[in-house]
Amino acid sequence: MVHKQDPTATYRATFDRARQQPEAFWLEQARALDWHTKPTTALDYDGKAQWKWFPDGRLNITYQALDRWVAEGRGDQPALIWDSAMTQQQITYTYAQLLDQVARFAGALRAQGIERGDRVLIYMPMIPEALIAMLAVARLGAIHVVTFGGFAPKEVATRLDDAKPKALIAANGGLEPSRAVRYLPNVAEAIGLATHRPDVVIVKQRDEIDDTITEFDVSWLDFDEQLSTSEPVDAVPVAATDPLYLLHTSGTTSKPKAVIRDHGGYAVAAAWSVPNIYDVAPGEVMFVASDVGWVVGHTYIVYAPLVAGATTVMYEGKPVGTPDAGALWRVASEHGAKMIFSAPTAYRAIRAADPAGEQWQRYDMSNLTTIFSAGERLDEDTYHWLGTVTGKPVVDHWWQTETGWPIVANLRGLAPMPLKAGSPSVPVPGYDVGIVNPLGEPVEQGTEGNIVIKLPLPPGAMVGLYGEPERFHLSYLAAFDGYYETGDTGYIDDDGYVFVLGRSDDVINVAGHRLSTGTLESVIAEHPAVAETAVIGVTDGLKGQKPVAYVVLTADADISPEQLAKELVAKVRKDFGAVAAFRDVDVVSALPKTRSGKILRRTMRSIVEGEDVAAPATIDDAGVLDTFALQATRWES
Ligand code: COA
Ligand code: AMP
């Protein structure tokens, strides 16, 4: 029974239904889509590591996102509004125009031999062609692998070798406030570094970037020419369980994990979440200020707004400096956005530049109902500031690349429950969230522990790691029988609100970007003067966390700490990417370790953050810890 007047009761009834009768619940939600073959079964679950949603259904998510709306008379409605603060351009694509572009580019890809199941790597900045390329790949039943534009060639090469794409689609560059980022040298270098070579490279040449095709050892094509000369193709119906995309994310080792997302479950979750979580109806406007290279961009810039018949705003620019701290408010206001969604770091940057919120007052924000935040914990200070200067509800919600859509949220459409500072609110229907101790036993309400989700995960969440079933099991399923391990710690209060406190592993979060300390360590360790290193994330007032490397020199190293720091900062920038925002190196004589040789990163972090630390029982040599405490720089946020 739905209690319209009482959001908490409505939430509870919906959550319980999804928990008690998941198959009936999701089959019902699946009816919102226009299937090629309607599913008769919701779930095929082996009781352990494999779950398949809508196993006998067939569809193509781009049909849901485009063709269907044109067929239903929304052809003239804006589907995509591109707003570039970097070039002062705005372009609107109606549903009919976007469908045409996507269908034509899919035709171009088919002419290059791209078929169902083939992988295509996309390395592009925030331009409409990135979205067109993603949807065109999906239209053929092929699998896209988007690589964030801020990554360096080595990271692109890693993804080339992992996904073995037949084609690579790139732009000649992106625009950062301080510089134009030329992508083509990166692409050329990545192809040189990788073992796998794509058959073809397709390049969107932007006029603003002073760089055209250089020396490629593979054949390349011009994006615009392909688009203008190709015939449109229909969406290829695929199994609901077919992979739609791979998205790499940081794990605890240097090799990123390729999360697999499917067509059907993802389409159902996208269609359900837009009205129920974001309170956006067909024809309304969503402004998600993230990047297509991240999961937030995949789901809520590209797929979900379109699957739900809304208008998506794609923004090329920053929250501050392009040109000022009113940039996000301007975009939301000009395009009549009903909601805005960005990361806490963006809101903190706005606050630092405009503490009184004067920019907000410059714009007509009457269409905007809600400000969403995710990517890292929304600190209470920023939460209160944002609410005060805007007068709008500020909604934190928690999710991961792996889940693809929110795990815990305040469901603004379904049941706008009271908000609590410091908590992303309550588990979303479909996610049976619990807190367990290291033995996997449920802890008491209010007690901190590992946040877990009862298996199977709901539609839209990951179904595996590409080519690595064993790693999938070890990373997520092995620790707590019957549960997915989120890697986050937190607690649930008496009202059922979840508080997410931080990671239990070696993953750090810099400006809303999830980074593996292992990856940074492996880059740093390659320097000849480095015998050993540990990278930890220390609290940063703007970016949430920043990476700091503690380095032990080799016996014969002949380099000053200043010079080493300079070289390591440059190396990380070149081999990983500017996005690591890596600037801090500290030389120490030894790293504290356990008797089994594991570096005590948590203890190190507590020390440098000025917390009281007792030597752990497992420590190998307490003297090393004392020396580290004397040598290491203390960081104040
Ligand atoms: N391509 C190339 N370089 C990029 C890039 C991209 N797509 N994105 C960032 N970079 C570069 C930046 O130019 C910067 O380089 P610099 O060291 O030469 O200045 C570096 O990577 C670090 O970037 P970032 O940490 O993002 O800092 P910033 O100063 O550019 O911007 C914020 C700060 C807060 C505005 C920005 O981090 C932000 O908007 N974050 C939101 C993150 C987000 O959307 N997360 C997704 C979850 S919602
Ligand atoms: P990513 O996979 O890049 O989206 O990063 C996911 C991780 O970011 C989570 O596991 C959390 O550690 C962190 N995170 C994302 N959103 C939130 C949030 N709202 N509150 C706290 N942590 C968050």
XYZ file of C-alpha atoms and ligand atoms in Angstrom, residues 249 295 373-377 396-402 486 488 500 503 509 514, ligand 2:
43
model
C 37.620 1.888 -11.761
C 30.017 6.553 -13.741
C 25.722 15.641 -4.336
C 27.775 12.431 -4.624
C 31.269 11.170 -5.279
C 32.493 11.585 -1.735
C 30.999 12.302 1.671
C 23.631 13.724 -0.624
C 23.483 10.240 -2.124
C 25.938 7.405 -2.076
C 26.978 5.130 -4.888
C 29.857 3.542 -6.722
C 31.039 2.798 -10.227
C 30.145 -0.790 -9.457
C 31.210 -2.164 -0.792
C 33.097 1.549 2.532
C 29.089 6.506 5.123
C 36.934 3.397 2.651
C 39.028 9.991 -3.354
C 38.472 7.625 -7.166
P 33.278 5.940 -7.665
O 33.278 4.497 -7.964
O 34.363 6.686 -8.343
O 31.923 6.555 -7.874
O 33.603 6.086 -6.124
C 32.819 5.410 -5.199
C 33.295 5.713 -3.826
O 33.203 7.117 -3.576
C 32.447 5.074 -2.758
O 32.825 3.747 -2.504
C 32.680 5.995 -1.591
O 33.891 5.708 -0.943
C 32.779 7.347 -2.247
N 31.465 8.009 -2.274
C 30.694 8.249 -3.347
N 29.590 8.938 -3.000
C 29.651 9.129 -1.661
C 28.800 9.755 -0.686
N 27.683 10.356 -1.050
N 29.187 9.720 0.603
C 30.336 9.124 0.976
N 31.182 8.529 0.109
C 30.854 8.525 -1.194
